Amino acid sequence: MPRMQTLLLATLTASLALAGQAFAHAHLKSSAPAADSAVKQAPAELDLTFTESLNLKFSGATVTGPDKKAVKTGASSLMDSDKTLMVPVSDKLAPGKYTVDWHVLSTDGHKTNGTYSFTVAP
């Protein structure tokens, strides 16, 4: 096989292998409140929906308020075939920008994490 064909075949094989690994992780599909949204009413819970089922024991989220202090949350639970992480918000959220830091472990053993924010309008 000519050298160029060998190189192209090796590149294609590596690309397919890496793409398969990327699809094997639980990625954040949607959230309520939505990322970068402004809500008029402070949410009583956060609903984070992922592309794969989650392991609740190793999944969770923290919320930081506009004053950079942690917001008190309750015990998380799973819904929708274990793809939605529901995090109750115990504190009353005042107007301002909030940051959600999440970390999850999918049932196939892959860890992912991320951050998004939303704003509670005055």
Backbone as a ProteinNet text record, in pm:
[ID]
protein_1_A
[PRIMARY]
MPRMQTLLLATLTASLALAGQAFAHAHLKSSAPAADSAVKQAPAELDLTFTESLNLKFSGATVTGPDKKAVKTGASSLMDSDKTLMVPVSDKLAPGKYTVDWHVLSTDGHKTNGTYSFTVAP
[TERTIARY]
86	0	90.8	62.3	145.1	141.6	248.3	265.8	151	103.8	-4.3	-133.8	-165.4	-285.5	-275.5	-159.3	-137.7	-158.9	-104.9	-120.3	-267.7	-337.7	-480.2	-561.7	-533.5	-604.8	-579.4	-455.8	-422.9	-493.5	-498	-565.3	-715.1	-775.8	-919.4	-949.9	-869.4	-890	-879.5	-780.4	-763.4	-880.7	-927.7	-1040.9	-1166.8	-1193.4	-1312	-1303	-1185.3	-1167.2	-1191.5	-1137.7	-1155.7	-1299.3	-1365.7	-1505.1	-1593.1	-1565.5	-1642.5	-1628.6	-1508.4	-1487.7	-1562.1	-1566.9	-1635.5	-1785.3	-1843	-1985.9	-2020.8	-1924.2	-1949.5	-1960.4	-1960.2	-1968.9	-2106.8	-2147.9	-2274.6	-2252.3	-2311.9	-2300.3	-2429.9	-2418.3	-2535.9	-2614.4	-2736.9	-2824	-2910.3	-2963.4	-3045.7	-3049.5	-3092.4	-3103.6	-3221.3	-3276.9	-3382.9	-3346.9	-3325.1	-3324.9	-3215.5	-3243.5	-3151.8	-3025.1	-2917.9	-2790.5	-2807.1	-2749.9	-2750.7	-2890.3	-2986.3	-3122.2	-3143.3	-3249.5	-3294	-3434.7	-3454	-3584.3	-3645.2	-3776.6	-3845.1	-3868.3	-3887.3	-3913.3	-3796.2	-3747.9	-3636.1	-3677	-3593.2	-3628.9	-3620.7	-3707.9	-3705.3	-3615.9	-3580.6	-3493.8	-3423	-3313.8	-3242.4	-3263.1	-3293.7	-3308.8	-3204.1	-3106.1	-2997.7	-3015.8	-3043.3	-3068.6	-2945.6	-2904.8	-2783.5	-2815.8	-2715.8	-2732.7	-2727.3	-2685.4	-2676.3	-2727.4	-2757.3	-2798.6	-2681.6	-2714.8	-2614	-2610.8	-2498.8	-2482.8	-2498.9	-2608.5	-2639.9	-2533.6	-2476.1	-2378.2	-2259	-2223.9	-2106.4	-2142.1	-2265.2	-2310.1	-2369.6	-2353.9	-2410.5	-2383	-2430	-2411	-2403.6	-2326.7	-2322.3	-2363.7	-2423.7	-2470.7	-2402.5	-2349.3	-2284.6	-2363.3	-2389.9	-2469.3	-2388	-2456.9	-2389.3	-2285.4	-2300	-2203.3	-2088.1	-2082.6	-1978.4	-1988.3	-2101.8	-2124.9	-2206.8	-2183.7	-2256.8	-2404.1	-2490	-2633.4	-2664.8	-2746.1	-2781.5	-2875	-2838.9	-2921.2	-2953.7	-3057.6	-3097.2	-3034.4	-3079	-3027.8	-3076.1	-2983.5	-3016	-3086.7	-3160.8	-3224.5	-3223.9	-3252.9	-3256.2	-3398.6	-3426.3	-3556.4	-3534	-3641.6	-3635.8	-3532.1	-3553.2	-3462.6	-3320.2	-3307	-3178	-3093.2	-3155.4	-3080.9	-3093.6	-3186.9	-3204.9	-3169.4	-3073.3	-3032.1	-3113.7	-3193.3	-3275.7	-3209.9	-3180.5	-3113.7	-3207.6	-3266.3	-3354	-3273	-3328.4	-3264.7	-3334.1	-3260.1	-3317.3	-3325.6	-3226.4	-3223.7	-3314.9	-3365.3	-3439.5	-3336.3	-3350.6	-3253.4	-3293.5	-3206	-3227.3	-3191.8	-3235.1	-3196.3	-3044.1	-2997.5	-2854.6	-2817.2	-2689	-2636.9	-2588.9	-2629	-2593.2	-2513.6	-2415.9	-2331.9	-2356.1	-2375.8	-2397.6	-2274.7	-2208.6	-2096.3	-2147	-2146	-2196.4	-2085.6	-2102.1	-2012.6	-2098	-2077.3	-2156.7	-2067.7	-2117.5	-2057.5	-2167	-2144.8	-2243.8	-2238.8	-2345	-2350.6	-2246.2	-2188.1	-2081.5	-1943.1	-1938.9	-1814.9	-1736.8	-1791.2	-1720	-1762.8	-1663.9	-1689.3	-1689.8	-1780.5	-1779	-1818.6	-1784.3	-1823.6	-1835.4	-1895.2	-1909.7	-1970.6	-1987.6	-2039.6	-2132.4	-2236.9	-2320.6	-2379.9	-2439	-2499.3	-2636.1	-2712.7	-2843.7	-2862	-2957.3	-2982.2	-3125.7	-3141.7	-3275	-3297.3	-3397.4	-3426.1	-3489.9	-3468	-3529.1	-3679.4
-117.1	0	123.5	219.6	340.9	412.2	483.8	550.3	648	724.3	821.5	750.4	639.2	564.7	510.1	463.9	413	524.3	640.4	754.5	796.1	800.9	836.6	733.6	607.1	501.1	510.2	536.2	550.2	671.2	781.2	902.7	878.5	814	783.7	691.8	590.8	497.1	568.8	653	728	823	889.1	982.1	910	794.6	717.7	667.9	625.8	578.4	690.5	807.4	921.2	970.9	969.2	1012.5	919.1	791	694.9	720.8	756.3	785.9	912.9	1011.1	1136.7	1114.7	1024.3	998.7	913.7	857.2	769	844.2	974	1053.6	1117.5	1142.2	1211	1360.9	1418.1	1561.3	1630.9	1753.1	1830.4	1864	1816.8	1835.8	1961.4	1980	2098	2120.1	2238.9	2271	2364.9	2357.2	2449.4	2499.7	2629.9	2733.4	2707.5	2755.3	2735.4	2819.1	2769.7	2842.7	2980.3	3079.9	3219.6	3280.6	3222.2	3276	3372.7	3452	3538.8	3493.9	3459.7	3413.7	3518.3	3531.9	3630.2	3576.4	3445.3	3382.9	3291.4	3303.8	3221.4	3074.3	2986.9	2845	2776.5	2680.1	2599.1	2477	2450.2	2336.7	2361	2289.9	2289.2	2152	2146.9	2021.1	2018.4	1929.1	1916.4	1784.5	1792.3	1672.9	1638.9	1512.9	1465.1	1365.4	1336.3	1247.3	1099.7	1070.1	932.2	922.9	801.6	778	804.8	850.2	891.2	799.5	802.9	737	847.1	844.3	951.6	967	857	861.1	950.9	962.3	1039.4	1157.8	1206.3	1319	1426.2	1551.5	1659.3	1795.3	1897.9	2035.3	2128.9	2234.5	2341	2470.2	2558	2686.3	2796.5	2893.2	3008.7	3133.8	3218	3337.6	3456.2	3569.5	3690.9	3742.2	3705.5	3746.3	3646.6	3549.2	3444.6	3345	3345.5	3250.2	3132.7	3016.6	2896.3	2907.9	2862	2857.4	2720.6	2718.2	2591.9	2512.8	2385.9	2296.5	2171.4	2101.4	1977.4	1857	1739.8	1615	1600.1	1572.2	1554.6	1421.4	1413.5	1288	1278.6	1159.1	1136.3	1115.6	1164.2	1149.6	1111.4	1082.6	1058.1	951.7	831.3	719	748.6	818.8	853.5	946.3	1019.6	1113.7	1258	1285.7	1422	1427.4	1512.4	1535.5	1652.2	1627.9	1731.5	1773.6	1903.2	1958.3	2060.4	2029.4	2127.1	2246	2363.6	2485.7	2522.3	2515.3	2540.8	2689.6	2766.8	2910.4	2985.6	3098.8	3189.8	3266.3	3262.2	3328.3	3473.6	3563	3706.5	3737.9	3852.1	3889.1	3892.1	3847.1	3845.3	3725.8	3715.2	3608.5	3491.8	3370.4	3248.8	3156.7	3089.4	2995.6	2854.8	2762.6	2622.2	2543.5	2476.6	2387.7	2245.2	2166.2	2029.3	1928.5	1811.1	1698.6	1572	1486.4	1363.6	1245.4	1128.7	1002.4	925.9	895.8	818.6	673.8	599.5	461	373.1	420	341.7	378.7	466.6	495	616.9	697.7	816.7	939.5	1019.2	1142.5	1262.3	1355.9	1484.2	1592.6	1715.7	1827.6	1952.8	2055.8	2180.5	2288.2	2402.2	2520	2596.5	2651.2	2744.1	2844.6	2949.3	3048.7	3090.3	3146.3	3203.3	3323.7	3407	3528.8	3530.3	3567.3	3591.8	3741.4	3777.1	3918.5	3983.9	4114.3	4185.8	4198.7
0	0	0	-86.5	-88.5	47.1	72.8	201.6	231.8	132.6	153.4	194.1	132.6	167.9	309.8	347.9	483	585.5	556.2	645.8	657.5	545.1	547.6	624.2	605	675.6	826	866.2	1008.3	1069.2	996	1043.5	1059.6	963.1	969	1086.1	1106.8	1217	1351.6	1367.1	1492.5	1515	1410	1422.2	1466.7	1407.8	1445.2	1588.7	1631	1768.5	1868.2	1841.4	1931.9	1931.5	1817.1	1809.5	1891.5	1886.3	1965.2	2113.3	2159.4	2300.2	2340.3	2254.4	2287	2304.1	2225.9	2235.7	2357.6	2425.2	2538.1	2670.6	2669.4	2790.7	2802.6	2926.2	2950.7	2933.4	2832.3	2806.2	2846.6	2897	2934.2	2808.1	2803.1	2686.4	2703.1	2823.6	2852.4	3002.8	3040.7	3182.7	3204.3	3325.3	3365.6	3504.4	3520	3417.7	3312.9	3192.9	3081.1	3098.3	3038.7	3041.8	2978.9	3043.6	2997.2	2988.6	3059.5	3057.1	3172.9	3162.2	3271.1	3307.9	3435.4	3481.4	3573.2	3567.3	3651.9	3792.2	3800	3929.8	3965.8	4087.2	4132.8	4131	4076.5	4069.4	4205.9	4226.8	4348.3	4328.8	4202.6	4171.9	4039.6	4020.8	3893.6	3832.1	3703.1	3631.1	3520.3	3534	3436.8	3362.6	3232.9	3152.9	3070.1	3075.6	3010.2	2899.1	2818.2	2704.1	2742.6	2864.8	2911.7	3055	3098.3	3236.6	3330.3	3451.7	3549.1	3670.4	3741.3	3869.3	3974.5	4049.3	4143.6	4252.3	4296.2	4405.8	4373.1	4245.3	4203.9	4114.7	4126.2	4044	4133.4	4094.6	4174.1	4112.6	4180.7	4133.8	4253.4	4236.2	4335.8	4266.7	4344.9	4292.1	4371.6	4299	4361.3	4323.7	4422.1	4400	4354	4331.9	4285.3	4384.7	4510.9	4614.1	4627.2	4534.2	4530.5	4645.6	4717.2	4825.2	4773.3	4834.2	4795.1	4833.6	4744.4	4769.4	4829.6	4932.7	4997.2	4905.7	4883.7	4801.8	4882.5	4839.5	4905.1	4836	4874.8	4817.4	4673.7	4584.6	4442.8	4421.3	4310.8	4271.8	4119.7	4069.8	3925	3877.2	3757	3692.2	3546.1	3474.5	3329.9	3292.3	3340	3310.9	3355.7	3467.4	3528.2	3442.2	3348.8	3264.9	3312.3	3403.8	3454.3	3602.1	3633.8	3771.7	3825.5	3928.8	3989.9	4120.9	4130.6	4248.8	4312.3	4429.1	4494.9	4548.9	4534.6	4586.2	4716.2	4826.2	4958.7	4990.6	4946.1	4973.3	4876.7	4923.1	4835.8	4754.1	4622.6	4536.2	4511.2	4550.8	4527.9	4382.3	4330.9	4194.1	4178.5	4063.2	4034.3	3948.6	3919.9	3835.1	3921.2	3883.4	3955	3863.7	3922.7	3848.5	3900.5	3807.5	3840.8	3794.2	3888.1	3857.3	3876.6	3771.3	3780.1	3749.8	3806.8	3778.7	3779	3682.7	3674.5	3637.7	3673.7	3633	3560.7	3432.6	3359	3404.7	3379.8	3426.1	3358.5	3247.1	3183.5	3239.6	3342.1	3411.8	3366.9	3276.9	3230.2	3309.3	3350.7	3425.5	3330.8	3355.8	3285.8	3385.2	3352.6	3436.9	3351.2	3410	3337.1	3424.2	3364	3433.9	3340.5	3395.8	3320.7	3419.1	3368.5	3457.9	3407.4	3499.9	3469.9	3560.8	3529.2	3606.5	3657.1	3781.9	3839	3824.6	3745	3718.1	3839.6	3856.3	3969.7	3954.1
[MASK]
++++++++++++++++++++++++++++++++++++++++++++++++++++++++++++++++++++++++++++++++++++++++++++++++++++++++++++++++++++++++++

